[in-house]
Short mmCIF file of C-alpha atoms in Angstrom, two decimals:
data_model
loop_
_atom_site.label_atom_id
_atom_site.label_comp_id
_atom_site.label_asym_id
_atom_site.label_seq_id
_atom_site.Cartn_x
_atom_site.Cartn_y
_atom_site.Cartn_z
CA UNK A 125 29.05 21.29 -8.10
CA UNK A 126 26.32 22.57 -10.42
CA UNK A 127 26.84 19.57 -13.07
CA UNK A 128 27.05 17.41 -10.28
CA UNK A 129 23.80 18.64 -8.68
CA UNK A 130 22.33 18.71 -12.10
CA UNK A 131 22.70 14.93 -12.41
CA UNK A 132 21.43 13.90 -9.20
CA UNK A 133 17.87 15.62 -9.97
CA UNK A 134 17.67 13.83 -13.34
CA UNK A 135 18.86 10.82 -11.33
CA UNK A 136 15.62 11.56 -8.51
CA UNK A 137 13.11 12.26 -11.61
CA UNK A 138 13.87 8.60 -13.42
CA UNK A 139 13.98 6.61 -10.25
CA UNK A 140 11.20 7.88 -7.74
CA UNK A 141 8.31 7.17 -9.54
CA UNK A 142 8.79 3.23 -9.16
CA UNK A 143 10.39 3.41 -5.89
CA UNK A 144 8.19 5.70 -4.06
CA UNK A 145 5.55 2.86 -4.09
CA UNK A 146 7.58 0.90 -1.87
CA UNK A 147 8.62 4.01 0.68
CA UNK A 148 8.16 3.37 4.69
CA UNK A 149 8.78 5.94 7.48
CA UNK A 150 11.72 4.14 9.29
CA UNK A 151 11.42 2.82 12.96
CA UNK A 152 14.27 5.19 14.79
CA UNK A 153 17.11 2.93 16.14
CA UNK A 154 17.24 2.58 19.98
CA UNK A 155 20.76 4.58 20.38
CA UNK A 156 19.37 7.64 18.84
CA UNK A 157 16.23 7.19 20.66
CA UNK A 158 18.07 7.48 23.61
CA UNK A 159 19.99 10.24 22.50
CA UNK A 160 16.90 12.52 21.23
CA UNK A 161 14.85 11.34 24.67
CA UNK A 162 18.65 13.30 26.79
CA UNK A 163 18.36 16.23 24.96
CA UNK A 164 14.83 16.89 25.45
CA UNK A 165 12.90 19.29 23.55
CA UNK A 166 14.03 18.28 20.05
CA UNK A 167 12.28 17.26 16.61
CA UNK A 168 13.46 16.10 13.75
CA UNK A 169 11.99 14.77 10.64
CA UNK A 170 14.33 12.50 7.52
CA UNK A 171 13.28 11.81 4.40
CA UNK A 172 15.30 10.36 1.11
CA UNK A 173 14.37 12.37 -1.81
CA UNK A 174 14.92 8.84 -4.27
CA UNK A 175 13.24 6.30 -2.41
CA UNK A 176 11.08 8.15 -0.20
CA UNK A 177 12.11 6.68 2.99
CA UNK A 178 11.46 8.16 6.09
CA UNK A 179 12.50 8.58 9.98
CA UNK A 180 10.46 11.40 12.29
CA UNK A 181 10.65 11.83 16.09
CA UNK A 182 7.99 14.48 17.49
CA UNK A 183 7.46 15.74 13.76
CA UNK A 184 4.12 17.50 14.56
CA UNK A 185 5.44 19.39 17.62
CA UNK A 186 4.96 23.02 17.16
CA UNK A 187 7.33 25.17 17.65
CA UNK A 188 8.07 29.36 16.85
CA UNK A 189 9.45 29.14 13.73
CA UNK A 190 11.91 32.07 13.86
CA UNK A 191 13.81 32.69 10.49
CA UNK A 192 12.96 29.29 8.68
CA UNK A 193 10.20 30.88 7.75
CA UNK A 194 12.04 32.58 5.41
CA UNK A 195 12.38 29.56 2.95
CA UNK A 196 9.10 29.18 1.54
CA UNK A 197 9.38 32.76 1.30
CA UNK A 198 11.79 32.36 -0.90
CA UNK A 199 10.38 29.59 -2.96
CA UNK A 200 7.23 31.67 -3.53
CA UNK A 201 8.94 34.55 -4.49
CA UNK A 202 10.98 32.42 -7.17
CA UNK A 203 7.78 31.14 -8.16
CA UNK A 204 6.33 33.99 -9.14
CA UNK A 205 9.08 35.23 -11.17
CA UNK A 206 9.15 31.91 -13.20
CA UNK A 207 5.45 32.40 -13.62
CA UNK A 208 5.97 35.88 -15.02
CA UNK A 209 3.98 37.48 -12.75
CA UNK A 210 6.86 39.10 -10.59
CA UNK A 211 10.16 40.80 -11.79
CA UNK A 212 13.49 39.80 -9.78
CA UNK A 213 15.14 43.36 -10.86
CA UNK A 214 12.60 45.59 -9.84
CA UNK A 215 13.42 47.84 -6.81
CA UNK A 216 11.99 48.09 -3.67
CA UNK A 217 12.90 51.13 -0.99
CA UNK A 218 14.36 50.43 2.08
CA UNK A 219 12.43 52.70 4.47
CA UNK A 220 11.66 53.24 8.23
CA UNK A 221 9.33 51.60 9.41
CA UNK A 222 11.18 48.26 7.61
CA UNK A 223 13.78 48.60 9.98
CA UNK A 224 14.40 45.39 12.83
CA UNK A 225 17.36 44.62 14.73
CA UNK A 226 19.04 41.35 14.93
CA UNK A 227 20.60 39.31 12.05
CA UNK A 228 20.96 40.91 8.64
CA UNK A 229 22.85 43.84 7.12
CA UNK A 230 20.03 46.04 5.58
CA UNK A 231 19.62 47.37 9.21
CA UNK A 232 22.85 49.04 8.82
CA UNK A 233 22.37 51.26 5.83
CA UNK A 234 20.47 54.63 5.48
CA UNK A 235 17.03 54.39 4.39
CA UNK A 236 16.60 55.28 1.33
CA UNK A 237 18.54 52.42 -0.20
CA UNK A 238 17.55 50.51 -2.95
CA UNK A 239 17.56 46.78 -3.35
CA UNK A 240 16.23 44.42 -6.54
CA UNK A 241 14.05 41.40 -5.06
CA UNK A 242 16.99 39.47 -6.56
CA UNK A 243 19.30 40.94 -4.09
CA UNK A 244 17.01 40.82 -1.35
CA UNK A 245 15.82 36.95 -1.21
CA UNK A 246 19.47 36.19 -0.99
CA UNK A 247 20.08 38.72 1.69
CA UNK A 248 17.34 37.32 3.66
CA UNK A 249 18.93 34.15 3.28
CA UNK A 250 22.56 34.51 2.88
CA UNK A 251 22.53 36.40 5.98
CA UNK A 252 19.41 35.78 7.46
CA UNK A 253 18.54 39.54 7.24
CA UNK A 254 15.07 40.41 9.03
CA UNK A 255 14.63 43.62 7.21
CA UNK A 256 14.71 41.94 3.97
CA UNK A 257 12.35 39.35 5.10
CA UNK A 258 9.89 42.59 6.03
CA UNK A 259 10.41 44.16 3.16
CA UNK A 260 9.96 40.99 0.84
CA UNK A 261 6.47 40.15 2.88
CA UNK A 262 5.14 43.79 2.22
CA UNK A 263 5.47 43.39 -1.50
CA UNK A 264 4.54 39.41 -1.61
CA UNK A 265 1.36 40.76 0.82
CA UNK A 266 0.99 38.58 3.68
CA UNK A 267 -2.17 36.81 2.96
CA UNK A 268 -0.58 35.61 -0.83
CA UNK A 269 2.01 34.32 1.13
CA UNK A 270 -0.15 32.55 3.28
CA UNK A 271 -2.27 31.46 0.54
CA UNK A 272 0.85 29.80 -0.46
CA UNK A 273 1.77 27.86 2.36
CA UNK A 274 -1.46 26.76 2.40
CA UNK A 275 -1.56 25.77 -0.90
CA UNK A 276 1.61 23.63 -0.48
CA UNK A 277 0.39 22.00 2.35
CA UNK A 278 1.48 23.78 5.23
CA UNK A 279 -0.54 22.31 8.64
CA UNK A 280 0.57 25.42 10.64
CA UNK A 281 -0.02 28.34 9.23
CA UNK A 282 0.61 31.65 11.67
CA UNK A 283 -2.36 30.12 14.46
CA UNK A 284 -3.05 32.78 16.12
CA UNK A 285 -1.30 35.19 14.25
CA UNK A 286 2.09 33.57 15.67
CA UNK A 287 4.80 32.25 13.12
CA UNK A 288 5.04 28.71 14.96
CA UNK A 289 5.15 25.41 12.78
CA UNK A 290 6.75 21.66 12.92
CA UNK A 291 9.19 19.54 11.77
CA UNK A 292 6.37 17.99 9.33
CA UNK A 293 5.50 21.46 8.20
CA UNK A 294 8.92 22.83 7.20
CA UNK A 295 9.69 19.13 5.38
CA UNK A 296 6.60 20.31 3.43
CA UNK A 297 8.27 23.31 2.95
CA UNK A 298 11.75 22.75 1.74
CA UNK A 299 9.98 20.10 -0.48
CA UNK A 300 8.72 22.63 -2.33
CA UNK A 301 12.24 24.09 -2.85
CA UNK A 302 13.22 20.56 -3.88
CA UNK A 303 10.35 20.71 -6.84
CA UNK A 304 10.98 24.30 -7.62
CA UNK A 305 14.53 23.30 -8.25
CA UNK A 306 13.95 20.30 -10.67
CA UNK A 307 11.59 22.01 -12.44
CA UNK A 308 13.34 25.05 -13.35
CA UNK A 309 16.89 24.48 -14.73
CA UNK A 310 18.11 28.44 -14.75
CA UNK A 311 16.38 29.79 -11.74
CA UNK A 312 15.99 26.30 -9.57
CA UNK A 313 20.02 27.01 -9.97
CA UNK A 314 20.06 31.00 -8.96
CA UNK A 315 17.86 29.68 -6.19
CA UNK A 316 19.80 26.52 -5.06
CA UNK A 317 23.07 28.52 -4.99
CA UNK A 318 21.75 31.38 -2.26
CA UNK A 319 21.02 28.64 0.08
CA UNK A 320 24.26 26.14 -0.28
CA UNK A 321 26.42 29.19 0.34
CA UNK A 322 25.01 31.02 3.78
CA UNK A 323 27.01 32.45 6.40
CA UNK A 324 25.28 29.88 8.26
CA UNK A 325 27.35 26.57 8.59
CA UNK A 326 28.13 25.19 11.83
CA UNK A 327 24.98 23.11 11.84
CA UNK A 328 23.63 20.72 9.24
CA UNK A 329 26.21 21.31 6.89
CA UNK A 330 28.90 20.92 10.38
CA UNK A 331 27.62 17.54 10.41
CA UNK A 332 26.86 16.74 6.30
CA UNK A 333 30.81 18.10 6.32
CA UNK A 334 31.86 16.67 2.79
CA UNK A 335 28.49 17.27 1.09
CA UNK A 336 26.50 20.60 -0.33
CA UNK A 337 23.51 21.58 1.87
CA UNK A 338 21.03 24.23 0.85
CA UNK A 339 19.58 24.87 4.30
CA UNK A 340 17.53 27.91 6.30
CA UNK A 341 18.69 28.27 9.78
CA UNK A 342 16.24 29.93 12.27
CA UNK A 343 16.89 30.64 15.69
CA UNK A 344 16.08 33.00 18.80
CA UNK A 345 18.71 33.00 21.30
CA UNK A 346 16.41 34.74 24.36
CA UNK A 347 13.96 31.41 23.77
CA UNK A 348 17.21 29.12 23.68
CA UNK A 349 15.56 28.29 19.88
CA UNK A 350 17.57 26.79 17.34
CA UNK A 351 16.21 25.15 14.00
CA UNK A 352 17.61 24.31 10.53
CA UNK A 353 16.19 22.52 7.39
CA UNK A 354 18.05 21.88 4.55
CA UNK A 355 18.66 19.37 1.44
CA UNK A 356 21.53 17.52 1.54
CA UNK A 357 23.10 16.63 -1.53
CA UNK A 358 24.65 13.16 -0.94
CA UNK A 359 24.39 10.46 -3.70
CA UNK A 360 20.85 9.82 -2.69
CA UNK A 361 19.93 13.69 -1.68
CA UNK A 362 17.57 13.86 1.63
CA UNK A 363 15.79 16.54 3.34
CA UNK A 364 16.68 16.84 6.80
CA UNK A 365 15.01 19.34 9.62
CA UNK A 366 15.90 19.80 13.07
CA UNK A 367 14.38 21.75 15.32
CA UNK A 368 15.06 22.32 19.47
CA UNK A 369 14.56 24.48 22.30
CA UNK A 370 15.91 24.71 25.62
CA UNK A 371 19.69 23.75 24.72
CA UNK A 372 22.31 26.30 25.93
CA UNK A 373 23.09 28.34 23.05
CA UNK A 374 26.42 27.85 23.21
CA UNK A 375 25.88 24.02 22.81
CA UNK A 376 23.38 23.60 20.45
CA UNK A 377 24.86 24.18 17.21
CA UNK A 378 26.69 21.07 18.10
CA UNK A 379 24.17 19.28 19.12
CA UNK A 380 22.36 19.78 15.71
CA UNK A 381 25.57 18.76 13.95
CA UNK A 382 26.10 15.55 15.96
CA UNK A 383 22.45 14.90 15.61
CA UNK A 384 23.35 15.20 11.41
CA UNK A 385 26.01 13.34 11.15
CA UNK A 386 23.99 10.52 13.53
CA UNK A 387 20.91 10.26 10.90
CA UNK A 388 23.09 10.84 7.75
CA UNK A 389 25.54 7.46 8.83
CA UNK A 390 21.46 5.78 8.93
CA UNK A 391 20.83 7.60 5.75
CA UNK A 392 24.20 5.67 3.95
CA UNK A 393 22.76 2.21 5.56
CA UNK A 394 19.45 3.22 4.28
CA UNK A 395 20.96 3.35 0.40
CA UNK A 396 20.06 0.40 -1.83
CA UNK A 397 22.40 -2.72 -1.75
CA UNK A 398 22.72 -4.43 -4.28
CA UNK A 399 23.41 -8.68 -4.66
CA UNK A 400 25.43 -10.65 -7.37
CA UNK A 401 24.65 -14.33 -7.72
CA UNK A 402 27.94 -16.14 -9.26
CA UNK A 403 28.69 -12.27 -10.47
CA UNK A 404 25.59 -12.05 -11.64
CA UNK A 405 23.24 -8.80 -10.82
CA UNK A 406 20.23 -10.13 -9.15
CA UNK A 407 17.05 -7.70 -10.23
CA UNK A 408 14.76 -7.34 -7.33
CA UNK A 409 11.15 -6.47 -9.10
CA UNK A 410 9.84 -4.47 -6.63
CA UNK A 411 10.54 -4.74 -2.80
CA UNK A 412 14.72 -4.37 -2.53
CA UNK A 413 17.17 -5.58 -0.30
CA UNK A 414 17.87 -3.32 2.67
CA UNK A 415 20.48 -3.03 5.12
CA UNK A 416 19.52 -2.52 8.98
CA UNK A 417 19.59 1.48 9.47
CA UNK A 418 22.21 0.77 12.20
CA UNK A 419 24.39 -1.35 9.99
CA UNK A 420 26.02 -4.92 9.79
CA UNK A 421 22.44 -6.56 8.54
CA UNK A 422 21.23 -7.11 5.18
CA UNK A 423 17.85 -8.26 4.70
CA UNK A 424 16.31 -9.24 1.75
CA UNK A 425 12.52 -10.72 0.45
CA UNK A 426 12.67 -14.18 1.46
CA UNK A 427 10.37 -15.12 -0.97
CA UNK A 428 12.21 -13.98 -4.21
CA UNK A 429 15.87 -14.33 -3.01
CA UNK A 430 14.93 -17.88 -2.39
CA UNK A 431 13.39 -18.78 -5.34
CA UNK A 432 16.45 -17.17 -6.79
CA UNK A 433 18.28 -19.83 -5.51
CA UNK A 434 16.28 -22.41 -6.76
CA UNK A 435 13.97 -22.88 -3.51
CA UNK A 436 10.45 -22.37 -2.54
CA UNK A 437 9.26 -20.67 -0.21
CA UNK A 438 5.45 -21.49 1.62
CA UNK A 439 3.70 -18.96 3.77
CA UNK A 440 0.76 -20.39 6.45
CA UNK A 441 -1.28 -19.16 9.32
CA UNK A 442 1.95 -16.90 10.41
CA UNK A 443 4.25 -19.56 9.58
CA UNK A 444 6.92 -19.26 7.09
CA UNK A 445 8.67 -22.60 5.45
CA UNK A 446 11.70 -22.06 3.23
CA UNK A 447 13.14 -25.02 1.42
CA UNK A 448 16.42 -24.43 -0.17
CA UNK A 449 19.07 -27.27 -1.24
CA UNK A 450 17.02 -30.23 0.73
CA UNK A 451 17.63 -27.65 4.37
CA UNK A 452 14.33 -26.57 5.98
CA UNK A 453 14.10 -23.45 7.61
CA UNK A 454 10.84 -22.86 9.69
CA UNK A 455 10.13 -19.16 10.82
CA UNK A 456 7.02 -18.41 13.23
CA UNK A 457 5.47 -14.94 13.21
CA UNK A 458 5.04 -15.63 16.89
CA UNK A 459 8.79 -15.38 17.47
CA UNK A 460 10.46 -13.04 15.37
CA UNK A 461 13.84 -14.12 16.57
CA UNK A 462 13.95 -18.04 16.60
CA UNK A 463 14.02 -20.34 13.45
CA UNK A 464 13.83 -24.02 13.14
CA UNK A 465 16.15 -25.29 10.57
CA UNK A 466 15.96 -28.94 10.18
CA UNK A 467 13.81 -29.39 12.91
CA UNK A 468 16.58 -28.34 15.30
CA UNK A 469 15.69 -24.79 17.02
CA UNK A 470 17.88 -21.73 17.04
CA UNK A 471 17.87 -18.23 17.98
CA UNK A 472 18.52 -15.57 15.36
CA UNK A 473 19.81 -12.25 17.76
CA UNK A 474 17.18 -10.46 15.09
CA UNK A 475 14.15 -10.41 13.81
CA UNK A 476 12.54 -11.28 10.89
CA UNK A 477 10.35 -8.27 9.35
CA UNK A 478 7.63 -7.08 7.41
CA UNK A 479 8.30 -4.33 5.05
CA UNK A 480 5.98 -3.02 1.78
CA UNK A 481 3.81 -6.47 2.04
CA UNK A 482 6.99 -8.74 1.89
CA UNK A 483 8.73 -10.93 4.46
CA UNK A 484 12.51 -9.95 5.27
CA UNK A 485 14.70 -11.84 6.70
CA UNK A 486 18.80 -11.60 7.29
CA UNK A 487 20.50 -12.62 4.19
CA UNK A 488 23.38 -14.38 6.35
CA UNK A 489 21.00 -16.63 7.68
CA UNK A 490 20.39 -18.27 4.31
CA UNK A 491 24.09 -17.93 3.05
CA UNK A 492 25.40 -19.25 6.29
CA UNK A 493 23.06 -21.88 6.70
CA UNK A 494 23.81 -23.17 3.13
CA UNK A 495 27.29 -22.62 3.21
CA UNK A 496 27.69 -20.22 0.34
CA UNK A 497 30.34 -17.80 0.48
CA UNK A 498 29.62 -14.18 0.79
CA UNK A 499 31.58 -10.87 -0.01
CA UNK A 500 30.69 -7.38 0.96
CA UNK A 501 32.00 -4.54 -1.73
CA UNK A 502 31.37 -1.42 0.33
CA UNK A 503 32.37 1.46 -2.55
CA UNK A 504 29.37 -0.42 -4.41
CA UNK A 505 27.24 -1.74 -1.77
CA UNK A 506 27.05 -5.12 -3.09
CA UNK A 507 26.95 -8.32 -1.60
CA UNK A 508 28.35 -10.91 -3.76
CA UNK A 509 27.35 -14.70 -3.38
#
């Protein structure tokens, strides 16, 4: 898991600088509108850590953050050491007035104990442990931590006092966990390990089942309060957060897992696909082909795949004219989802689009309409023509 890890960072490092140009936040597909909009008070913010692509519904609602809080915690704690400015072995006392109920193990033992701030960050993770996270604050001193979150771009930093944040705000935050690990080979590794092995994993990782997720849960059962953030590690790793409130507590573990496994089938749609033109790769210069996040569509740059081809393509006054093998097709701006070809009108059942500056449209249309034949490798995503 470690190599494997290890590979997908240098993989996120070599790619993201040219693709991140081209990154959109994602218009949410109508079934999991409808889905978020019957559970209610939910939030949730996507984002793929190699192309920057994006999906958010209500990512700047605010709501009390409970033990998520914990990861930047963490991260700044881990920074420190690797700046040399805090020791992971020293020894902090467990005492009395560090003691809190509720998750955690600390609680249990007599003060007087001894812990390393090694051994406490991955309590307070591992098991969530409150006492840890008190203990941990006391020697970090609350307004350095603050400082911090601040510094990483936090938006909602304790108002009033109150630990309450967003979907937008913990993205921010396990971001920095995502840097902290790439940049620091020995203790980005220490680090990455306390959160992919939690006792925590009937959530995200329920519905990521196959992949490793480093994730925070946080949750307050009196408030019906239930978050988690996380990375997940799939090919192309993404950040994920979900946050909710007012789903029965016995439900809403699920309901975060079904919600996961929901964006992270959009996630696999989401992944690059790649075309062959008589088995050759065709190389996309900047805007790339992209399949429709809920599946079955491919769309590519009409301008580029066309003159591929060996066609030309004319753009005027919200009119697009693509020539290709002596057949016209005529798209208007007007219509998104009707297309002249050969002067004889048809509708498309979906729409042309506009994505990074480029016009999109359904590669079938142009195969079909030409009569090329098409195959669809799915272990590769590539569409061969």
């Amino acid at each position: 898991m470690k190599i494997y890890i290890h590979c997908l960072f240098v993989f996120i490092i070599f790619f993201s600088t040219t693709i991140n140009s081209f990154a959109q936040e994602e218009k949410l597909p109508e079934r999991l509108l409808d889905e978020l909009h019957s559970i209610g008070n939910i939030a949730f913010y996507y984002e793929n850590l190699v192309t920057g692509t994006s999906m958010s519904y209500q990512k700047e609602k605010v709501y009390a953050g409970a033990s998520t809080i914990k990861l930047p915690l963490a991260v700044y704690i881990y920074q420190e050491a690797a700046n040399g400015s805090l020791n992971l072995n020293q020894k902090l006392t467990y005492s009395v007035y560090h003691y809190y109920e509720g998750s955690g193990v600390i609680q249990f033992q007599p003060f007087g104990t001894q812990y390393t701030i090694r051994d406490l960050v991955k309590k307070m993770i591992v098991h969530s442990d409150n006492v840890a996270y008190i203990m941990l604050t006391e020697k970090m001193g609350r307004a350095n931590f603050l400082s911090f979150l601040q510094e990483i771009g936090g938006k909602n930093i304790f108002p009033n006092g109150s630990n309450r944040l967003s979907a937008e705000d913990l993205a921010t935050y396990v971001k920095s966990l995502n840097e902290f690990i790439e940049e620091h080979e020995l203790l980005g590794q220490e680090l990455l390990d306390v959160f992919v092995y939690t006792d925590y994993n009937d959530t995200i990782p329920a519905g990521a089942s196959e992949l490793n997720v480093a994730h925070k849960v946080g949750y307050l059962p009196l408030e019906l309060i239930y978050h988690d953030v996380g990375i997940v590690y799939d090919e192309h790793p993404y950040i994920l957060v979900i946050m909710t409130k007012g789903v029965p507590y016995e439900k809403v573990r699920g309901v975060i897992a079904q919600i996961t496994k929901k964006i992270h089938n959009i996630h696999l749609n989401l992944k690059p696909v790649h075309i062959q033109v008589n088995n050759k790769k065709v190389d996309f210069p900047d805007a790339q082909p992209v399949m429709n996040p809920e599946g079955g569509t491919t769309y590519v740059p009409v301008r580029f795949i066309t003159e591929h081809l060996g066609g030309q393509v004319h753009w005027f006054n919200g009119i697009l004219n693509v020539t290709l093998n002596e057949t016209e097709m005529i798209f208007y701006f007007e219509n998104k989802q009707k297309v002249l070809i050969n002067g004889v009108e048809e509708e498309l059942g979906f729409e042309i689009m506009e994505r990074h500056n480029r016009i999109y449209v359904p590669l079938r249309l142009i195969t079909e309409t030409l009569g090329f034949q098409v195959q669809w490798e799915q272990k590769t995503r590539t569409i061969n023509i």
